[in-house]
C-alpha positions as CSV (number, residue, x, y, z in Angstrom):
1,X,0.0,0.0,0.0
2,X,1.6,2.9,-1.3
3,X,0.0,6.0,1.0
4,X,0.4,9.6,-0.7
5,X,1.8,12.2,1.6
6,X,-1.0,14.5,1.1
7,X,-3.2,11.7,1.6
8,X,-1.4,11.1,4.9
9,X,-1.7,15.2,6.3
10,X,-5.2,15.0,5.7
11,X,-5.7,12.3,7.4
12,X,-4.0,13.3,10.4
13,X,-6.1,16.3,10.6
14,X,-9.2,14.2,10.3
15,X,-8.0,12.7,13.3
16,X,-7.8,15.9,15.5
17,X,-11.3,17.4,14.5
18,X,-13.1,14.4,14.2
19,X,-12.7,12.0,16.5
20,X,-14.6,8.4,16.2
21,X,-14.4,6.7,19.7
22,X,-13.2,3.3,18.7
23,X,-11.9,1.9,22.4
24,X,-14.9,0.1,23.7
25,X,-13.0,-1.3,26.8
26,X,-9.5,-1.3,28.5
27,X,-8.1,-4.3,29.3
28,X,-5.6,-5.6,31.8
29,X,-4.9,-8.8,30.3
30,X,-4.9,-7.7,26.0
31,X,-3.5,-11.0,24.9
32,X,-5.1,-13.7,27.0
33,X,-4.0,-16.8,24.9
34,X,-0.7,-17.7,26.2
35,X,2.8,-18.5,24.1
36,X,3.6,-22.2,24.9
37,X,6.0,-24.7,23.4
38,X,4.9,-26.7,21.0
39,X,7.9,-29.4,20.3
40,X,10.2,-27.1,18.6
41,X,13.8,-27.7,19.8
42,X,17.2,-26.3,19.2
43,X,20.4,-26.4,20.5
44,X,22.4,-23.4,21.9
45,X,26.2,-23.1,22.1
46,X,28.8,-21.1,23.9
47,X,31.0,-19.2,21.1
48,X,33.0,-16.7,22.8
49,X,32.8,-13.7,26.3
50,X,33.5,-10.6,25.8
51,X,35.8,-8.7,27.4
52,X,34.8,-7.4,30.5
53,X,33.8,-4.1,30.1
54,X,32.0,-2.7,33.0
55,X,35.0,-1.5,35.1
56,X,35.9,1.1,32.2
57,X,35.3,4.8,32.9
58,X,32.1,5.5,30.8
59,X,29.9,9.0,31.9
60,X,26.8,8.5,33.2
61,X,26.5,5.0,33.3
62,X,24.1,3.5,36.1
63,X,21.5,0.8,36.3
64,X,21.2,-2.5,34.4
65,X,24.3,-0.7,32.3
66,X,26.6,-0.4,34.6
67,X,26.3,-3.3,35.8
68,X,26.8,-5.7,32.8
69,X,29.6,-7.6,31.9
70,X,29.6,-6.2,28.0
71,X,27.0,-4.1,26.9
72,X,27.4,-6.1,23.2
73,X,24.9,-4.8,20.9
74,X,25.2,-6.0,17.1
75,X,26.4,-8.3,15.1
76,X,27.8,-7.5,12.0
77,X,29.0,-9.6,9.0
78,X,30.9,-8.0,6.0
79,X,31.5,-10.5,2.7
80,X,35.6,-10.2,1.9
81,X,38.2,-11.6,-0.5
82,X,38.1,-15.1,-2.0
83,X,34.7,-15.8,-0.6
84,X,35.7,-15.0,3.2
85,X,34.2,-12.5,5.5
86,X,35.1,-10.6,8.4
87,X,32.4,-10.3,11.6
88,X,32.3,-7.5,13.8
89,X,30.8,-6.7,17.6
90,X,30.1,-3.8,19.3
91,X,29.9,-2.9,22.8
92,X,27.7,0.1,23.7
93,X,30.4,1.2,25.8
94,X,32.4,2.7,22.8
95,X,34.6,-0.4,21.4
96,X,34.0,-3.0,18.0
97,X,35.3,-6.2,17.8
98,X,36.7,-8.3,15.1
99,X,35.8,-12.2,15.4
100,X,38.4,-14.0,13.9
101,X,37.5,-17.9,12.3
102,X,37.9,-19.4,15.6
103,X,35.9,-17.3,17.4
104,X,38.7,-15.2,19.2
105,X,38.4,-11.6,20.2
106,X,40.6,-8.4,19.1
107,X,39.5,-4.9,19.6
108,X,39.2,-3.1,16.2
109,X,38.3,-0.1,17.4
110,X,38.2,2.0,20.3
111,X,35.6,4.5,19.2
112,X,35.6,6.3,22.9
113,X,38.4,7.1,21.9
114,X,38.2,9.1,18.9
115,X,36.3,11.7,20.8
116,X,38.4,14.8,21.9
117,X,35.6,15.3,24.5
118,X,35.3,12.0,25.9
119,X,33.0,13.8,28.5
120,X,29.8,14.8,26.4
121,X,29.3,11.2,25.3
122,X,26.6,9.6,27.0
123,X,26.4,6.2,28.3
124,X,23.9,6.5,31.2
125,X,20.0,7.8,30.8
126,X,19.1,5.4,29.3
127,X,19.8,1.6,27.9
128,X,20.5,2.6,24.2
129,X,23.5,4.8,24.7
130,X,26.9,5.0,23.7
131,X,28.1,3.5,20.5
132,X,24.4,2.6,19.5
133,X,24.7,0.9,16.2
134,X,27.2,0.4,13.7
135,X,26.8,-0.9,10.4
136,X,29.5,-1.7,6.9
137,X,28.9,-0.2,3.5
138,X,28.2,-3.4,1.2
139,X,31.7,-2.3,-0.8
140,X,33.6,-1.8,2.2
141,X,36.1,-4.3,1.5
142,X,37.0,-1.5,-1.5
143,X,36.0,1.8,-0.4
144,X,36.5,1.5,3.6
145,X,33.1,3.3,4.1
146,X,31.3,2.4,7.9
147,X,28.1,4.2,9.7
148,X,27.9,4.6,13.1
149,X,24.8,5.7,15.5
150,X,26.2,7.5,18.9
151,X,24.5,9.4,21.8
152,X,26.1,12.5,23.1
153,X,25.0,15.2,25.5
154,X,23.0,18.6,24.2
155,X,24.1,21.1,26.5
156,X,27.4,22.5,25.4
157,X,28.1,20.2,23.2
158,X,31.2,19.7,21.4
159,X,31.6,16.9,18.4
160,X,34.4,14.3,17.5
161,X,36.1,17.5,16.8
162,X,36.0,19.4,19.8
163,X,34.3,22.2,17.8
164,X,32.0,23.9,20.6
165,X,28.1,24.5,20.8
166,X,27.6,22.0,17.4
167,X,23.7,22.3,17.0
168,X,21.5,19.9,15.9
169,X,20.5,19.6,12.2
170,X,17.0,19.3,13.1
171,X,14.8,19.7,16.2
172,X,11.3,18.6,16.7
173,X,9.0,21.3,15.9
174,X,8.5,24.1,18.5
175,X,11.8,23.6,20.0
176,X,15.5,24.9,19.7
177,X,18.6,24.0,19.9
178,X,19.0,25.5,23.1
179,X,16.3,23.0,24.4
180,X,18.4,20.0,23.6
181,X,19.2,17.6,26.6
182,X,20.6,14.8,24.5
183,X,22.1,14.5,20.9
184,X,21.7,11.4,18.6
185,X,24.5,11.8,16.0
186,X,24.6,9.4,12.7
187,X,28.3,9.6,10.8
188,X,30.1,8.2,8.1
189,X,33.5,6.9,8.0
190,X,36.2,6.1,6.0
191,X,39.1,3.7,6.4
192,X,42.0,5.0,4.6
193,X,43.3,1.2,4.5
194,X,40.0,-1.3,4.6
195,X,42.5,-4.0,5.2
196,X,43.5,-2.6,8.2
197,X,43.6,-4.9,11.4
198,X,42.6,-2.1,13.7
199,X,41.2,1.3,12.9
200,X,42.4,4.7,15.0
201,X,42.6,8.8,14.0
202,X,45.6,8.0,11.7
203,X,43.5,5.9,9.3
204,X,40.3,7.4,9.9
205,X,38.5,10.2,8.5
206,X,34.8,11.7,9.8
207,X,31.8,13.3,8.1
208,X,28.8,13.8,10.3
209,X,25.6,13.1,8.4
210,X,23.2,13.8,10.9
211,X,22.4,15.3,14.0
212,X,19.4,15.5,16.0
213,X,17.9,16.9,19.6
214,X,16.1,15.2,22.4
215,X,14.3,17.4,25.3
216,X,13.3,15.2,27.5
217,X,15.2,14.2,31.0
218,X,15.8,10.5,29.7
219,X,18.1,9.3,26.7
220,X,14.7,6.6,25.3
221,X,14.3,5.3,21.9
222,X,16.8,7.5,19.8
223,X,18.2,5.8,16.3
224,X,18.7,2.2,16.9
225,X,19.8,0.7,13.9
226,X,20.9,1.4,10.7
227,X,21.3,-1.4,7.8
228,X,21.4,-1.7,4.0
229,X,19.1,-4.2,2.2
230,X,21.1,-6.9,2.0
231,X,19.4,-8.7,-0.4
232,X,19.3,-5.0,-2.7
233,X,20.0,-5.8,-6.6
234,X,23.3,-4.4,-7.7
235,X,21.8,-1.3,-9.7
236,X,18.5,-1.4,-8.4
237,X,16.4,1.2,-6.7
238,X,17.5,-0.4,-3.4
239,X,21.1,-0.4,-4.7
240,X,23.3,1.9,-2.0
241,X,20.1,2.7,0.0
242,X,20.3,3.2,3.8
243,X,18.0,2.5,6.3
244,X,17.5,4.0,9.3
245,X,14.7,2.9,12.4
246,X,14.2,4.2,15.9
247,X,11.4,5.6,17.8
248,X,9.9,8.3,19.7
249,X,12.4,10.0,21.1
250,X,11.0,9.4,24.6
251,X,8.3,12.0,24.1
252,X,6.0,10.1,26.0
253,X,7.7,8.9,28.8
254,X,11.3,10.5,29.0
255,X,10.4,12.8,31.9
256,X,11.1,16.0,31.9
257,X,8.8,19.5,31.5
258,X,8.6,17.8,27.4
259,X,7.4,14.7,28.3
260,X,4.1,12.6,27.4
261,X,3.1,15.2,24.9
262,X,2.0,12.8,22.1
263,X,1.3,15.9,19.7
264,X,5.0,15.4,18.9
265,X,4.0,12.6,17.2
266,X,1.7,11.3,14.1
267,X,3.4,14.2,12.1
268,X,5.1,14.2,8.7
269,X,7.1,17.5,9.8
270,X,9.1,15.6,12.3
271,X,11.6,13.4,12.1
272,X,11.3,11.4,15.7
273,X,8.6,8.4,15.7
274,X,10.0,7.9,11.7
275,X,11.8,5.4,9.9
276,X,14.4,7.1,7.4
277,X,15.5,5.9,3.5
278,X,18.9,8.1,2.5
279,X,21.1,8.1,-0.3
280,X,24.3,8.0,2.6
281,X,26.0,10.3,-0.4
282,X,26.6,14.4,0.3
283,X,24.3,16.3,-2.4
284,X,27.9,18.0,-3.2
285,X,28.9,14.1,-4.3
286,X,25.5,13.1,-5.8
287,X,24.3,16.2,-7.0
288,X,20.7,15.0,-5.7
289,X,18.2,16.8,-3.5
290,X,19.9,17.1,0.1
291,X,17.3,16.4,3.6
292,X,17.7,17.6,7.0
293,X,21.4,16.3,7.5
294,X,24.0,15.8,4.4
295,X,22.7,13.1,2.8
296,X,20.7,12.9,-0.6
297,X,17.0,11.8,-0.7
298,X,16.1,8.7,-2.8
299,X,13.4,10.5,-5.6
300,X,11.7,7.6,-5.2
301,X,10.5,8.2,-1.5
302,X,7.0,8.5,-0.7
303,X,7.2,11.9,0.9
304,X,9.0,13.2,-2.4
305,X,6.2,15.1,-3.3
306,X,6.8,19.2,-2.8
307,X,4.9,19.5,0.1
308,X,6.9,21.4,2.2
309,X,5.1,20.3,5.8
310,X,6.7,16.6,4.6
311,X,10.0,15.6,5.3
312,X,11.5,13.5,2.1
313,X,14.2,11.2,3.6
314,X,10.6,9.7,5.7
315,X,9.7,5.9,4.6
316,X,7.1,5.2,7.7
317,X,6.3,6.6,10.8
318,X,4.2,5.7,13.9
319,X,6.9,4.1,15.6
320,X,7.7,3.8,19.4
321,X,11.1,2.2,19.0
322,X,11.4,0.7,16.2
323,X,14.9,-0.6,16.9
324,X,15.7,-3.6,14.8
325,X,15.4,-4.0,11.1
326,X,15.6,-7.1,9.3
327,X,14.6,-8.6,5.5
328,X,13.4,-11.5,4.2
329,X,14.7,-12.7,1.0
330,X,11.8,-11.7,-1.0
331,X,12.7,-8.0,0.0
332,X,10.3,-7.6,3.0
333,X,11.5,-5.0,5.5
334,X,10.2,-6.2,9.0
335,X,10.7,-3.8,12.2
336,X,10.6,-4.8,16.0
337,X,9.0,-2.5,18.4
338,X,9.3,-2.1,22.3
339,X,6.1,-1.2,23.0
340,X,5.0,1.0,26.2
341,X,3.7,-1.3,29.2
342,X,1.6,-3.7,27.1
343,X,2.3,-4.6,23.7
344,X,5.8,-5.9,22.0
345,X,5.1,-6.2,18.2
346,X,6.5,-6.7,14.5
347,X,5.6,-5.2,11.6
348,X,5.8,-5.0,8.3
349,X,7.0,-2.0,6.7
350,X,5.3,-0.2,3.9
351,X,6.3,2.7,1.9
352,X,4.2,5.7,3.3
353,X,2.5,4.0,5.9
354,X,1.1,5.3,9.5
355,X,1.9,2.4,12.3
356,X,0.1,4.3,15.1
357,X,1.9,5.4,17.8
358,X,1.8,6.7,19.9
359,X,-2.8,6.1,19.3
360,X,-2.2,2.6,18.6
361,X,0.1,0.2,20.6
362,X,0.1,-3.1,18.7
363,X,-3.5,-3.5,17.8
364,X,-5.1,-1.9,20.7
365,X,-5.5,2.0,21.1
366,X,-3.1,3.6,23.8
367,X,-4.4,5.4,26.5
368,X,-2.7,8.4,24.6
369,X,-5.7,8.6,22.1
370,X,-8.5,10.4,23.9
371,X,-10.0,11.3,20.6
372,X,-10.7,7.4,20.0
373,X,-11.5,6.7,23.4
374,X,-8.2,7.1,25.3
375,X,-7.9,8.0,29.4
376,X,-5.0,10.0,28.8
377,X,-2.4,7.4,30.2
378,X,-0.1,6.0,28.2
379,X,0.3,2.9,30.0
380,X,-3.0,1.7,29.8
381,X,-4.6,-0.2,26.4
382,X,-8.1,-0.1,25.4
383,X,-9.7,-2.7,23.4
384,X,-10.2,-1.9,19.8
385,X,-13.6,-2.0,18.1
386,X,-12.9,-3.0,14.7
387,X,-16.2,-2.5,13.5
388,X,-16.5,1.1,13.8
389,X,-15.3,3.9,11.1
390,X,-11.9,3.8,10.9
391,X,-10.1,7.4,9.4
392,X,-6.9,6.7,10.5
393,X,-5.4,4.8,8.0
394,X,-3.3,3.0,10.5
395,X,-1.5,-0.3,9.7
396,X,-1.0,-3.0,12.2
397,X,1.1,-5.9,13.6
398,X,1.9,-9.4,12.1
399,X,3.0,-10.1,15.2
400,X,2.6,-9.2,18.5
401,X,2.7,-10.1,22.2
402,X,1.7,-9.0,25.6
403,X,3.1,-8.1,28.7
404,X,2.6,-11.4,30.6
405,X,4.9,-13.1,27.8
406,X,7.8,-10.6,28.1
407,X,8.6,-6.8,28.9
408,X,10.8,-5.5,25.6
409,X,11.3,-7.5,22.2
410,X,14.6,-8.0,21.1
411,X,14.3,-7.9,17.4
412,X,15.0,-11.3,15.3
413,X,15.6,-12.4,11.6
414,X,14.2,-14.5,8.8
415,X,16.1,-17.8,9.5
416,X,18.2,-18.2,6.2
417,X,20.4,-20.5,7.1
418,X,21.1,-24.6,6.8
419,X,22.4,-25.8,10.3
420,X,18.7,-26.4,11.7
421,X,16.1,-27.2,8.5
422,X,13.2,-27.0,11.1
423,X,13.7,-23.2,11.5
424,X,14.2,-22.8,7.2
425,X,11.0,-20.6,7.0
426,X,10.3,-19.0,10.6
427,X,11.1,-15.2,12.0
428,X,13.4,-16.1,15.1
429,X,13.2,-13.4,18.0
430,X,12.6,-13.1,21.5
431,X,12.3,-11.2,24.7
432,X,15.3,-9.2,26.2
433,X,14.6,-9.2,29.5
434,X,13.0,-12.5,30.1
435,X,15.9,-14.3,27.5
436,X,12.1,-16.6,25.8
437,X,13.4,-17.1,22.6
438,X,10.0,-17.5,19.9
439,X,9.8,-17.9,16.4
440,X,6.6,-17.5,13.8
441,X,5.9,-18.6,10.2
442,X,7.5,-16.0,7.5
443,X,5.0,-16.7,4.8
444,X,2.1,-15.9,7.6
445,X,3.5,-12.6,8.2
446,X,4.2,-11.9,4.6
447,X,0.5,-12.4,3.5
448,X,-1.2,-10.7,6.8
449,X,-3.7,-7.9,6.4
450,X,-2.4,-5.1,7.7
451,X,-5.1,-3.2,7.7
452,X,-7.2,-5.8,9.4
453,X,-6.5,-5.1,13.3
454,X,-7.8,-8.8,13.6
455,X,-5.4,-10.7,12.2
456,X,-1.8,-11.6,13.5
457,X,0.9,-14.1,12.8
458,X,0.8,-17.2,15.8
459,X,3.9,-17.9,17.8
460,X,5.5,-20.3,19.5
461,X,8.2,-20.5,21.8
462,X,11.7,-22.5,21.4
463,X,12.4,-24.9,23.7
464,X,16.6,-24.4,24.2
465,X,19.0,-27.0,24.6
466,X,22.7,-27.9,25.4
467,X,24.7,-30.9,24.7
468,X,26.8,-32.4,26.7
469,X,30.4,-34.4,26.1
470,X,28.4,-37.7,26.1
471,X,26.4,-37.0,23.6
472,X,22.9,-36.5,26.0
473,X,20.7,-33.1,25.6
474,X,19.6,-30.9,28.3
475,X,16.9,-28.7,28.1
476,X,17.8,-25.4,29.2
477,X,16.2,-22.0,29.6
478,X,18.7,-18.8,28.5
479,X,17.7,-16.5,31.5
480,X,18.0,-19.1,34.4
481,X,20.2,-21.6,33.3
482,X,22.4,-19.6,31.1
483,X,22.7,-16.3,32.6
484,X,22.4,-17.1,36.1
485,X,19.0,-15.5,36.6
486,X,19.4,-12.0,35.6
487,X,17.9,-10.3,32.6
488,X,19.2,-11.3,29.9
489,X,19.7,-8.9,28.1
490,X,19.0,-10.1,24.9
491,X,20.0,-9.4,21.4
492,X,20.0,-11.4,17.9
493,X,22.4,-11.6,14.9
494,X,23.2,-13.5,11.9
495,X,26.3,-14.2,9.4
496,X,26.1,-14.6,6.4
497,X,25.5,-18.0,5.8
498,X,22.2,-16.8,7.7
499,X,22.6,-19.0,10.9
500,X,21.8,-17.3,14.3
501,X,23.0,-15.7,17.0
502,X,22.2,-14.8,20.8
503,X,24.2,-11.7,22.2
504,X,23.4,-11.1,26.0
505,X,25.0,-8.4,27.8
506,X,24.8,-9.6,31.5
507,X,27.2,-12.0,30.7
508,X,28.8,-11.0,27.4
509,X,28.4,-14.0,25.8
510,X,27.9,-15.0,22.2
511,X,25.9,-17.9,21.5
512,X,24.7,-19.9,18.4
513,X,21.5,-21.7,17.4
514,X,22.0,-24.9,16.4
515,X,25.1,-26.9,15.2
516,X,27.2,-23.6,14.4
517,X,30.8,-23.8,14.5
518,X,31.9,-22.9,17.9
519,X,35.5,-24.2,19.5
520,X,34.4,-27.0,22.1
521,X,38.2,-28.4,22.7
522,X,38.8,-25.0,24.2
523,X,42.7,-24.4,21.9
524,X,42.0,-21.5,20.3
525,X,40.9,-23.3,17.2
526,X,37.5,-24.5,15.4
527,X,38.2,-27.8,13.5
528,X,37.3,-31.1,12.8
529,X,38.0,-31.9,16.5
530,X,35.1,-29.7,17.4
531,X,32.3,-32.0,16.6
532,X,33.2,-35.1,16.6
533,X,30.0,-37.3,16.7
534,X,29.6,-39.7,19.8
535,X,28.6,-42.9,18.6
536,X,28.0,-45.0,21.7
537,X,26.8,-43.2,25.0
538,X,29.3,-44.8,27.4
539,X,32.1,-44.1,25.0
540,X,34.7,-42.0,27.0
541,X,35.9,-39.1,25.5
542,X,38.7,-36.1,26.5
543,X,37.8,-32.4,27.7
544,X,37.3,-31.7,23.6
545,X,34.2,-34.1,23.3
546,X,36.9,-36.5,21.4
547,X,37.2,-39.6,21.6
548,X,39.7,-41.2,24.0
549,X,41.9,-43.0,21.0
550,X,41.4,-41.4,17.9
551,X,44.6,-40.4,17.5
552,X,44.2,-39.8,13.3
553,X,41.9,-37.4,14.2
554,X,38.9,-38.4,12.3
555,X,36.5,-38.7,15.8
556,X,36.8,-42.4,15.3
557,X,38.8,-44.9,17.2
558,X,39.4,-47.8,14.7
559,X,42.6,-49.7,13.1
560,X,44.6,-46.8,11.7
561,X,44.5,-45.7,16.0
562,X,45.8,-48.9,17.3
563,X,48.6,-48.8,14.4
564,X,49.4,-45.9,16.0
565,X,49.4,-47.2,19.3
566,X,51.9,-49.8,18.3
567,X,54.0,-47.6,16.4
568,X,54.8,-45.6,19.3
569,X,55.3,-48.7,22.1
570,X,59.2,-48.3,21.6
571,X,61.2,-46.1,23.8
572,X,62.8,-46.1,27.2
573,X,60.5,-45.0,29.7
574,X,59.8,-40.8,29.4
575,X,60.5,-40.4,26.1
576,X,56.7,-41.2,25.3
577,X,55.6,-38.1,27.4
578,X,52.9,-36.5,25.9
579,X,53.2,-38.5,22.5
580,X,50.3,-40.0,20.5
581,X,49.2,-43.4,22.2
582,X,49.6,-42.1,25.6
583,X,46.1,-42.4,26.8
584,X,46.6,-42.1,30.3
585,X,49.4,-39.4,30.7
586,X,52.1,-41.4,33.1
587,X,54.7,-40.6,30.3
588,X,54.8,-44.6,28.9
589,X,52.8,-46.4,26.2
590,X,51.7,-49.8,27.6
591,X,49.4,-52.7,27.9
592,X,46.7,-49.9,29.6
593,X,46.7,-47.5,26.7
594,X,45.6,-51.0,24.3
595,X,43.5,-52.0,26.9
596,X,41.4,-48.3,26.7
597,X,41.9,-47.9,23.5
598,X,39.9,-51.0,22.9
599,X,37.4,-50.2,25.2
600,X,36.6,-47.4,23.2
601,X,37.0,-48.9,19.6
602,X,32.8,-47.6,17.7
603,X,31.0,-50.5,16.3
């Protein structure tokens, strides 16, 4: 549905002059059916900690922030030479990562750092703070170009720089620069060498794209993410196209003399509640029409239409926080939302389109709407009567969940990849505080109604599990079992082969779903002696899940082994310390080694 902007104004105006009462009653339970598990299993695996971050000096850090052992974030995979790739982790508190093959850690970039006034970055007042988001230009690998989303403060405010009093580009309407409490900054940079192991001032270069001001107390739902289609056609309209999602700009509940004032929202002249599409490109490089910040506005926008009251670079709007993007490989754009206290949902994204905040949360209307029935509080829902007139032009979830399942989604992706053929075809996502992990059916949520308030995807719930050396499963829950209790902290990526991740902060940990490559032996190294399969369940095995035996290193004990053994039964004793056949480490190969060999031999 492709929704003129004209169309849209007019619409919104409707809305203030005429309202239609559709709440008929508000509910404390909106979603009474519960999400249960319904047989679908998958294993989780350790891959790597984090560094421990959470001793570093970082302003205003407090709360559940402070307190984490890495506040990772994203997930990022970048294609590179001769069919490789390079994957890349951030940690809110200012530093990216570079995961080698084997999982091991190296700091590739100490972003804090770059700032001459360390000081006006903000890490506290909020929990999206810091180094927010990062994402790779697809060519990267030839023209070093990165994006980064980062939080600063807004009174005197300096930049990377140290140039004093840098205004926003834009402020929400009715306020100036001089109202700003927080900034939300989106840059580009370039690497002068995109080879380069570890990036710093002296191969890095800075243009700010894009600044914008907050006024309320708290640091809520700035720019979260910021991607390119990865599945874009080289040349096509998608081709070089940057998106941009993130939320309300805690206008509703950020505190503050400028908070829950929901006339900041539902407009077309603002750019908080929106979902951006840019050209990344300066006008001076594209020679295209520029927008609020220095970029250059795709023509084919749906807000590119001369009215002046509409802001061009706009794809959707209506969003609370909107903080993580991800497509399907048809070329569907599907955005998770935090909702306020009672809804977490997914939607669809459609050129033009009105999601409803802050008069719809999920398909329910928010207290906020009084003109369609509303109290006035925000945290309260009121049942939707989807019979009555509806002028709003609102679209709605094709998925959503209530407060009695979870407390904040975590975003998710379109499973894409071939380690676990019963997720092939599901949306994998989950809750961040409660660490549920849920997925839904991708061709339900493409073909949803989105105008129909009605209809929404199901979900169920995955039932974790680990595995131990011997071979047996245990069911496991991520939250108690895996992070010791605490909120999770929850946050999804992917590489490019499209199997999954799980990033939790409380811990630092990275974790894969399903059989992903992770190094079990513990020697820096992820190999064939990583999964080696256990044939018989009292066969005995060494710290690595190996086989006691298998010398030849093809997870079997067998003939070539004991030739081994045999070979090596010469020598005085302590000249066999720590060579192959020495099964039980007291530095000689004897009877007792053949004897556990044998033991051990698969059928």
């Amino acid at each position: 549905m492709q929704i003129p902007g004209s169309m849209l104004c007019t619409t919104t105006i409707a809305i203030l002059v005429m309202p239609v009462g559709r709440a008929i009653a508000q509910l404390e339970n909106p979603i009474p059916t519960p999400i249960v598990k319904q047989g679908f299993r998958v294993e989780i695996r350790d891959a790597v900690q984090f560094p421990l971050t959470n001793g570093l000096s970082r302003p205003n850090e407090q709360g559940r922030a402070a307190v984490s052992h890495a506040r990772i974030n994203f997930l990022r995979e970048i294609p590179w030479t001769n069919g490789s790739s390079r994957r890349f982790v951030n940690d809110l508190r200012g530093i990216v990562y570079e995961l080698d093959n084997n999982n091991q850690v190296t700091t590739y970039w100490d972003f804090h750092g770059e700032f001459s006034n360390t000081s006006n970055l903000i890490y506290g007042a909020g929990l999206a703070t810091g180094l927010i988001c990062f994402t790779f230009n697809p060519d990267f690998s030839s023209n070093g170009i990165l994006y980064t989303i980062h939080a600063e403060g807004g009174p005197d405010n300096s930049n990377a720089t140290g140039t004093p009093e840098r205004d926003p580009d834009f402020m929400p309407p009715g306020y100036v620069a001089g109202d700003a409490t927080y900034h939300t900054v989106i840059s580009e940079w370039t690497v002068s060498d995109p080879t380069a192991t570890s990036l710093n001032a002296g191969n890095l270069t800075r243009r700010e794209m894009l600044r914008v001001g907050h006024v309320t107390n708290s640091y809520f739902h700035p720019f979260g993410d910021l991607q390119f289609n990865p599945h874009a056609v080289k040349g096509g309209s998608d081709d070089g196209i940057l998106y941009i999602s993130g939320g309300d700009w805690a206008f509703i509940n950020g505190g503050g003399p400028n908070d829950n004032d929901p006339s900041q929202l539902q407009r077309l002249d603002s750019l908080a509640g929106t979902m951006l599409r840019i050209d990344p490109r300066s006008p001076a490089v594209s020679g295209g029409p520029g927008g609020k910040g220095d970029y250059t506005i795709p023509l084919d926008n749906p807000f590119v239409d001369g009215n002046p009251n509409t802001l061009d670079e706009i794809l959707a709007y209506g969003f609370r926080n909107g903080h993580r993007m991800a497509w399907d490989e048809m070329g569907n754009l599907f955005v998770c939302g935090i909702g306020q206290a009672n809804i977490e949902e997914v939607n669809r994204v459609v050129a033009g389109a009105n999601y409803g905040w802050a008069d719809r949360e999920g398909t329910f209307v928010n207290g906020s709407d009084t003109d369609d029935g509303g109290n006035g509080n925000a945290n309260e829902v009121f049942a939707l009567d989807a019979t009555a007139d509806d002028d709003d032009d609102f679209l709605y979830p094709v998925l959503q969940y209530d407060h009695g399942e979870g407390f904040a989604i975590a975003g998710g992706f379109v499973y894409q990849g071939s380690n676990v053929p019963a997720l092939v075809g599901r949306f994998v996502f989950g809750d961040i505080v409660r660490g549920r992990i849920f997925a839904a059916s991708v061709s339900e949520m493409q073909s949803i109604n989105l105008t129909d308030p009605t209809t929404t995807g199901a979900i169920e719930e995955i039932q974790l599990f680990t595995v131990g050396s011997n071979g047996a499963e245990f069911d496991v829950e991520l939250r108690s079992d895996l992070t010791n209790g605490a909120v999770s902290d929850l946050r999804f990526g992917a590489d490019r082969n499209g199997e999954l991740y799980v990033l939790t902060k409380y811990d630092g940990m990275l974790r894969g779903l399903g059989p992903v490559p992770v190094d079990t032996d513990g020697d820096g190294l992820i190999d064939a002696l990583d999964d080696c399969p256990i044939n018989k369940p009292d066969q005995a095995v060494d710290a690595g899940g190996r086989p006691l035996g298998d010398f030849d290193f093809d997870c079997q004990v067998g003939i070539a082994d004991l030739g081994i053994l045999v070979a090596n039964l010469t020598g005085p004793l302590g000249e066999s310390c720590g060579t192959l056949g020495d099964i039980d480490d007291n530095c000689q190969i004897d009877l007792i080694d053949y004897s556990l060999l044998q033991s051990n031999v698969q059928p």
